[in-house]
Amino acid sequence: MDNPNYQNYSLEELYDALEHVNEEEYPERTEIIRRCITEKERGRDASKGTSQEQNNAYVMTKARTFEFHGNWQEYFKIWIVNVGLSIITLGIYSAWAKVRSKKYFYGNTLLDGSAFEYLAKPVAILKGRIIAVIFLIGYLSVDYFYPLYSWIFVVALPALPLLITRSLKFRLRNTMYRNVRFNYHGKYADALMAWTALPVLLPFTLFLLYPYIVLKRKMLFINFSSFGATRFKLNAISGDFYSVYFRAGGIYFLSAIISGFLSSAFVWLGVVAIAFGYLYMTASIHAGINNIVINGTTLDSHRFESNMYGDELFGIYVMNLIAIVSTLGLATPWAMVRVAKYRASCTKMYVHGDLSHYIDQALDDDQAFGEEIGEVFDMEIAL
């Protein structure tokens, strides 16, 4: 990932960046931050006695931390009702269950004291799911009764980017913060390369192309997303993505070797070792990619920061897995809330200037947006 332009950071921001940067993972970035701090300190000392304009050249940025105020006891009541009614209604209620769950998690996620909102309608999601079930039944029927013709469904693959584009638009248009909707501006042609063309090449590259595909998909999502009329921007390079995946793959390879040795004595120990290795690999990838994407994302003059650690996330995953298995799934709400709290605690937004003024301006822009997504599109993109 391209390093942020630390030359534009104030001393306070540089000190904060140095405190939170992972020196082992980003040694070059750490050295750049230290050099910038030295230069800023020299400039500050040299500028003593100069005009007030020079003293105000570096504007302090206010850090706003994301917070999650939900608790598992509250969500357990929502979750258990959702599960029960979904079973009784043979899955029909699952659309309402999804909306209720998202409303709870969005409503309890706060930034600068204001919560996010989820506005989707359950009926729109239900329509999408019905179409998905019909398509699945059709595929399974053809594959079972007429297996020679099952290849026909491969023709539907080019439709995948269209469904993904509309799904992202549906999700963001139904997300609101301080009366300002998010939006997605990506088109079919933009998604075609990342979701259909590049994946076809995976077997021919021994799947070494996968980190690059992940990068393209992240950039596709971030760069075409907006808050009101203001676009997000992601600055990232494939090298950082490959570093995360190779490191995680090395960890899993090591766990596989350990599993082989343990299996010769106790098979169950080998199984545990490989399972924990996979879980650690997953946590490392989630944390690493999350940090790269969030740290490289900006919104106008505002930037974001994530300090998620794979070790900590691995510990959460392990405890969640143990709790869910030992309670036959009843600890799922507790596990989901733990992950939400951790993600929020690791994420900050650095706001240059007045966030309220920015939001008021974005609100004026957003009022010009029409409700261009009708119920027929809701049906498709809720898949």
Coordinates of C-alpha atoms in Angstrom, one line a residue:
M1 CA 0.0 0.0 0.0
D2 CA 1.2 3.5 -0.8
N3 CA 2.3 5.3 2.4
P4 CA 0.0 8.2 3.4
N5 CA 1.4 11.6 2.8
Y6 CA 2.9 12.1 6.2
Q7 CA 4.4 15.5 5.2
N8 CA 0.9 16.9 5.5
Y9 CA 0.4 15.5 9.0
S10 CA 0.7 17.7 12.1
L11 CA 3.1 16.7 14.9
E12 CA 0.2 15.5 17.0
E13 CA -0.9 13.2 14.1
L14 CA 2.6 11.9 13.5
Y15 CA 3.1 11.1 17.2
D16 CA -0.2 9.2 17.1
A17 CA 0.7 7.4 13.9
L18 CA 4.1 6.3 15.4
E19 CA 2.3 5.0 18.5
H20 CA -0.1 2.9 16.6
V21 CA 1.9 1.7 13.5
N22 CA 3.0 -1.9 13.5
E23 CA 6.8 -1.5 13.1
E24 CA 7.4 -5.1 12.4
E25 CA 4.8 -5.2 9.7
Y26 CA 5.5 -1.7 8.2
P27 CA 9.3 -0.9 8.9
E28 CA 9.6 1.5 6.0
R29 CA 6.4 3.4 7.0
T30 CA 7.7 3.6 10.6
E31 CA 11.0 5.1 9.4
I32 CA 9.2 7.7 7.2
I33 CA 7.1 8.7 10.2
R34 CA 10.2 9.2 12.4
R35 CA 11.9 11.3 9.7
C36 CA 8.8 13.5 9.3
I37 CA 8.7 14.0 13.1
T38 CA 12.3 15.1 13.1
E39 CA 11.7 17.5 10.3
K40 CA 8.5 18.9 11.9
E41 CA 10.3 19.4 15.2
R42 CA 13.1 21.2 13.6
G43 CA 10.7 23.4 11.7
R44 CA 8.8 24.1 14.8
D45 CA 11.9 25.2 16.7
A46 CA 13.0 27.3 13.7
S47 CA 9.6 29.0 13.4
K48 CA 9.5 30.3 17.0
G49 CA 8.8 34.0 17.0
T50 CA 7.3 33.9 13.4
S51 CA 3.8 35.1 12.5
Q52 CA 0.6 33.5 13.8
E53 CA -0.1 32.2 10.2
Q54 CA 3.1 30.1 10.3
N55 CA 2.3 28.8 13.8
N56 CA -1.1 27.7 12.5
A57 CA 0.3 25.9 9.5
Y58 CA -0.3 22.5 11.0
V59 CA -3.9 22.2 12.0
M60 CA -4.7 19.6 14.7
T61 CA -6.9 16.8 13.6
K62 CA -9.6 15.6 15.8
A63 CA -9.7 11.8 16.2
R64 CA -13.2 10.3 16.5
T65 CA -13.3 6.6 17.6
F66 CA -16.1 4.3 16.4
E67 CA -18.0 2.8 19.3
F68 CA -20.4 -0.2 19.6
H69 CA -22.8 0.1 22.5
G70 CA -24.8 -3.1 22.0
N71 CA -24.7 -6.0 24.4
W72 CA -25.3 -9.7 23.9
Q73 CA -28.2 -9.9 26.3
E74 CA -30.2 -7.5 24.2
Y75 CA -29.3 -9.0 20.9
F76 CA -29.9 -12.6 22.2
K77 CA -33.6 -11.7 22.5
I78 CA -33.7 -10.5 18.9
W79 CA -31.6 -13.4 17.6
I80 CA -33.6 -16.2 19.3
V81 CA -36.9 -14.8 18.0
N82 CA -35.4 -14.5 14.5
V83 CA -34.2 -18.1 14.6
G84 CA -37.5 -19.4 15.9
L85 CA -39.8 -17.6 13.5
S86 CA -37.5 -18.4 10.5
I87 CA -37.8 -22.1 11.3
I88 CA -41.6 -21.9 11.9
T89 CA -42.1 -20.0 8.6
L90 CA -39.7 -22.3 6.6
G91 CA -37.3 -19.4 6.1
I92 CA -39.8 -16.7 5.0
Y93 CA -39.2 -14.7 8.1
S94 CA -35.5 -14.7 7.5
A95 CA -35.8 -11.4 5.5
W96 CA -37.3 -9.7 8.5
A97 CA -34.7 -11.3 10.7
K98 CA -31.9 -9.9 8.6
V99 CA -33.4 -6.4 8.8
R100 CA -33.9 -6.6 12.6
S101 CA -30.3 -7.8 13.1
K102 CA -28.8 -5.1 10.9
K103 CA -30.9 -2.4 12.5
Y104 CA -29.6 -3.4 15.9
F105 CA -25.9 -3.5 14.9
Y106 CA -26.1 -0.3 12.8
G107 CA -28.1 1.5 15.5
N108 CA -25.5 0.6 18.2
T109 CA -22.5 1.6 16.1
L110 CA -21.7 5.2 16.8
L111 CA -19.3 7.8 15.3
D112 CA -18.9 11.1 17.1
G113 CA -22.0 10.4 19.2
S114 CA -24.3 9.6 16.2
A115 CA -25.5 6.2 15.2
F116 CA -25.8 4.6 11.8
E117 CA -29.2 3.6 10.4
Y118 CA -30.3 0.6 8.2
L119 CA -33.3 1.4 6.0
A120 CA -33.9 -1.7 3.9
K121 CA -37.4 -3.2 3.6
P122 CA -37.8 -6.9 4.4
V123 CA -40.2 -7.5 1.5
A124 CA -37.5 -6.4 -1.0
I125 CA -35.0 -8.8 0.6
L126 CA -37.6 -11.6 0.6
K127 CA -38.2 -11.2 -3.2
G128 CA -34.5 -11.5 -3.9
R129 CA -34.3 -14.6 -1.8
I130 CA -37.3 -16.2 -3.5
I131 CA -35.6 -15.7 -6.9
A132 CA -32.3 -17.1 -5.5
V133 CA -34.1 -20.2 -4.2
I134 CA -35.9 -20.7 -7.6
F135 CA -32.7 -20.4 -9.4
L136 CA -31.0 -22.9 -7.1
I137 CA -33.8 -25.4 -7.4
G138 CA -33.7 -25.1 -11.2
Y139 CA -30.0 -25.7 -11.2
L140 CA -30.2 -28.8 -8.9
S141 CA -33.1 -30.2 -10.9
V142 CA -31.3 -29.9 -14.2
D143 CA -28.1 -31.2 -12.7
Y144 CA -29.9 -34.3 -11.3
F145 CA -32.3 -35.1 -14.2
Y146 CA -30.3 -33.7 -17.1
P147 CA -26.7 -33.6 -16.0
L148 CA -25.4 -33.1 -19.6
Y149 CA -27.2 -29.7 -19.7
S150 CA -26.1 -28.4 -16.4
W151 CA -23.3 -26.4 -18.2
I152 CA -26.0 -24.1 -19.4
F153 CA -26.0 -22.4 -16.0
V154 CA -22.4 -21.3 -16.6
V155 CA -23.9 -18.8 -19.1
A156 CA -25.3 -17.0 -16.0
L157 CA -21.8 -16.2 -14.7
P158 CA -21.5 -12.9 -16.6
A159 CA -24.6 -11.8 -14.6
L160 CA -22.7 -12.1 -11.3
P161 CA -21.1 -8.6 -11.6
L162 CA -24.5 -7.1 -12.2
L163 CA -25.9 -8.7 -9.1
I164 CA -23.0 -7.7 -7.0
T165 CA -23.1 -4.1 -8.3
R166 CA -26.8 -3.8 -7.5
S167 CA -26.3 -5.5 -4.2
L168 CA -23.7 -3.0 -3.1
K169 CA -25.9 -0.1 -4.3
F170 CA -28.8 -1.6 -2.3
R171 CA -26.7 -2.0 0.8
L172 CA -25.2 1.5 0.7
R173 CA -28.3 3.3 -0.3
N174 CA -30.0 1.8 2.7
T175 CA -27.3 2.9 5.1
M176 CA -27.6 6.4 6.6
Y177 CA -25.5 8.5 9.0
R178 CA -26.9 11.8 10.3
N179 CA -29.6 11.9 7.7
V180 CA -27.1 11.4 4.9
R181 CA -27.3 8.3 2.8
F182 CA -24.3 6.4 1.4
N183 CA -24.3 5.5 -2.2
Y184 CA -22.5 3.2 -4.7
H185 CA -21.7 4.4 -8.3
G186 CA -20.1 1.3 -9.8
K187 CA -21.3 0.0 -13.1
Y188 CA -21.4 -3.5 -14.6
A189 CA -18.4 -2.9 -16.7
D190 CA -16.4 -1.9 -13.7
A191 CA -17.2 -5.1 -11.8
L192 CA -16.8 -7.4 -14.8
M193 CA -13.0 -7.6 -14.6
A194 CA -12.8 -8.1 -10.8
W195 CA -15.6 -10.6 -10.4
T196 CA -15.6 -12.6 -13.7
A197 CA -12.6 -12.1 -15.9
L198 CA -9.7 -12.2 -13.4
P199 CA -11.1 -15.2 -11.4
V200 CA -11.1 -17.3 -14.6
L201 CA -7.3 -16.9 -14.6
L202 CA -6.8 -18.2 -11.1
P203 CA -6.1 -21.9 -12.0
F204 CA -3.6 -20.8 -14.7
T205 CA -1.6 -18.8 -12.1
L206 CA -1.8 -21.4 -9.3
F207 CA -4.1 -19.0 -7.5
L208 CA -1.2 -16.5 -7.0
L209 CA -3.4 -13.9 -8.7
Y210 CA -5.9 -14.1 -5.8
P211 CA -4.4 -11.2 -3.6
Y212 CA -4.5 -9.0 -6.6
I213 CA -8.1 -9.8 -7.2
V214 CA -8.9 -9.0 -3.6
L215 CA -7.2 -5.6 -4.1
K216 CA -9.2 -4.9 -7.3
R217 CA -12.5 -5.7 -5.5
K218 CA -11.6 -3.6 -2.5
M219 CA -10.8 -0.6 -4.8
L220 CA -13.9 -1.2 -6.8
F221 CA -16.0 -1.0 -3.6
I222 CA -14.3 1.9 -1.9
N223 CA -13.6 4.2 -4.9
F224 CA -17.1 3.9 -6.2
S225 CA -18.7 4.5 -2.8
S226 CA -19.8 7.9 -1.5
F227 CA -21.2 9.6 1.5
G228 CA -23.8 11.9 0.1
A229 CA -22.1 13.4 -2.9
T230 CA -18.5 13.0 -1.7
R231 CA -16.6 9.9 -2.9
F232 CA -14.3 7.8 -0.8
K233 CA -10.8 7.0 -2.2
L234 CA -8.5 4.1 -1.5
N235 CA -4.8 4.3 -2.0
A236 CA -3.4 0.7 -2.0
I237 CA -0.9 -1.4 -3.8
S238 CA -0.9 -5.2 -4.5
G239 CA 2.4 -5.7 -2.6
D240 CA 0.8 -5.1 0.8
F241 CA -2.0 -7.6 -0.1
Y242 CA 0.5 -10.3 -1.2
S243 CA 2.5 -9.7 2.0
V244 CA -0.6 -10.4 4.2
Y245 CA -1.6 -13.5 2.2
F246 CA 2.0 -15.0 2.0
R247 CA 2.5 -14.4 5.7
A248 CA -0.8 -16.1 6.6
G249 CA -0.1 -18.9 4.2
G250 CA 3.3 -19.5 5.8
I251 CA 1.6 -19.8 9.2
Y252 CA -0.9 -22.3 7.9
F253 CA 1.9 -24.3 6.2
L254 CA 3.7 -24.4 9.5
S255 CA 0.6 -25.6 11.3
A256 CA 0.2 -28.3 8.7
I257 CA 3.7 -29.6 9.4
I258 CA 3.1 -29.6 13.1
S259 CA -0.2 -31.3 12.6
G260 CA 1.6 -34.1 10.6
F261 CA 4.0 -34.7 13.5
L262 CA 1.2 -34.7 16.1
S263 CA -1.1 -37.0 14.0
S264 CA 1.5 -39.7 14.2
A265 CA 1.0 -39.9 17.9
F266 CA -2.5 -38.6 18.5
V267 CA -4.8 -38.0 15.5
W268 CA -7.0 -35.6 17.4
L269 CA -4.0 -33.4 18.2
G270 CA -3.2 -33.2 14.5
V271 CA -6.8 -32.2 13.8
V272 CA -6.7 -29.5 16.5
A273 CA -3.4 -28.1 15.2
I274 CA -4.6 -27.8 11.6
A275 CA -7.9 -26.3 12.8
F276 CA -6.2 -23.7 14.9
G277 CA -3.7 -23.0 12.1
Y278 CA -6.6 -22.3 9.7
L279 CA -8.3 -20.1 12.3
Y280 CA -5.1 -18.1 12.9
M281 CA -4.5 -17.7 9.1
T282 CA -8.1 -16.4 8.7
A283 CA -7.7 -13.9 11.6
S284 CA -4.3 -12.7 10.2
I285 CA -5.8 -12.1 6.8
H286 CA -8.9 -10.4 8.1
A287 CA -6.9 -8.1 10.3
G288 CA -4.2 -7.4 7.8
I289 CA -6.5 -6.6 4.8
N290 CA -8.8 -4.6 7.1
N291 CA -5.9 -2.4 8.2
I292 CA -4.6 -1.9 4.7
V293 CA -8.0 -0.9 3.3
I294 CA -9.1 1.4 6.2
N295 CA -5.7 3.1 6.6
G296 CA -5.6 3.8 2.9
T297 CA -9.1 5.2 2.7
T298 CA -9.9 8.9 2.7
L299 CA -13.1 10.9 2.5
D300 CA -12.4 14.4 1.2
S301 CA -9.9 15.8 3.7
H302 CA -10.8 13.2 6.3
R303 CA -8.9 9.9 6.8
F304 CA -9.4 6.6 8.6
E305 CA -7.2 4.4 10.8
S306 CA -7.4 0.8 11.8
N307 CA -5.2 -0.9 14.4
M308 CA -6.5 -4.5 14.3
Y309 CA -4.1 -7.2 15.4
G310 CA -4.3 -10.8 14.1
D311 CA -3.3 -12.2 17.5
E312 CA -6.2 -10.4 19.2
L313 CA -8.7 -11.4 16.5
F314 CA -7.5 -15.0 16.7
G315 CA -8.1 -15.0 20.5
I316 CA -11.6 -13.7 19.9
Y317 CA -12.3 -16.3 17.2
V318 CA -11.1 -19.1 19.4
M319 CA -13.2 -18.1 22.3
N320 CA -16.2 -17.6 20.1
L321 CA -15.8 -21.0 18.5
I322 CA -15.5 -22.7 21.8
A323 CA -18.5 -20.9 23.2
I324 CA -20.7 -21.6 20.1
V325 CA -19.8 -25.3 20.0
S326 CA -20.2 -25.8 23.7
T327 CA -23.6 -24.1 23.8
L328 CA -24.9 -25.7 20.6
G329 CA -25.0 -22.3 18.9
L330 CA -26.7 -20.4 21.6
A331 CA -23.6 -18.2 22.2
T332 CA -23.8 -16.9 18.6
P333 CA -25.2 -13.5 19.7
W334 CA -22.4 -13.2 22.3
A335 CA -19.8 -14.0 19.7
M336 CA -21.2 -11.5 17.1
V337 CA -21.3 -8.7 19.7
R338 CA -17.7 -9.4 20.7
V339 CA -16.5 -9.1 17.1
A340 CA -18.5 -5.9 16.6
K341 CA -17.1 -4.3 19.7
Y342 CA -13.5 -5.2 18.8
R343 CA -13.8 -3.9 15.2
A344 CA -15.3 -0.6 16.4
S345 CA -12.6 -0.2 19.1
C346 CA -9.9 -0.6 16.5
T347 CA -11.2 2.0 14.1
K348 CA -10.9 5.8 14.1
M349 CA -11.7 8.7 11.8
Y350 CA -9.5 11.7 11.7
V351 CA -11.6 14.8 10.9
H352 CA -10.0 17.9 9.5
G353 CA -12.1 20.9 10.5
D354 CA -15.7 20.7 11.5
L355 CA -17.5 17.4 10.9
S356 CA -20.9 19.0 11.6
H357 CA -20.4 21.6 8.9
Y358 CA -19.2 18.9 6.5
I359 CA -22.2 16.8 7.2
D360 CA -24.6 19.7 6.8
Q361 CA -23.1 20.4 3.4
A362 CA -23.3 16.8 2.4
L363 CA -26.9 16.7 3.5
D364 CA -27.7 19.6 1.1
D365 CA -26.0 17.6 -1.7
D366 CA -27.8 14.4 -0.7
Q367 CA -31.2 16.0 -1.0
A368 CA -30.6 16.3 -4.7
F369 CA -30.4 12.5 -5.0
G370 CA -33.5 10.9 -6.3
E371 CA -34.8 7.5 -5.1
E372 CA -33.7 6.0 -8.4
I373 CA -33.8 2.4 -7.0
G374 CA -37.3 1.0 -7.3
E375 CA -38.8 -2.0 -5.8
V376 CA -37.9 -4.1 -8.9
F377 CA -34.2 -3.3 -8.3
D378 CA -34.6 -4.0 -4.6
M379 CA -35.8 -7.5 -5.5
E380 CA -32.7 -8.2 -7.6
I381 CA -30.0 -6.6 -5.5
A382 CA -31.1 -8.0 -2.2
L383 CA -29.7 -11.4 -3.3

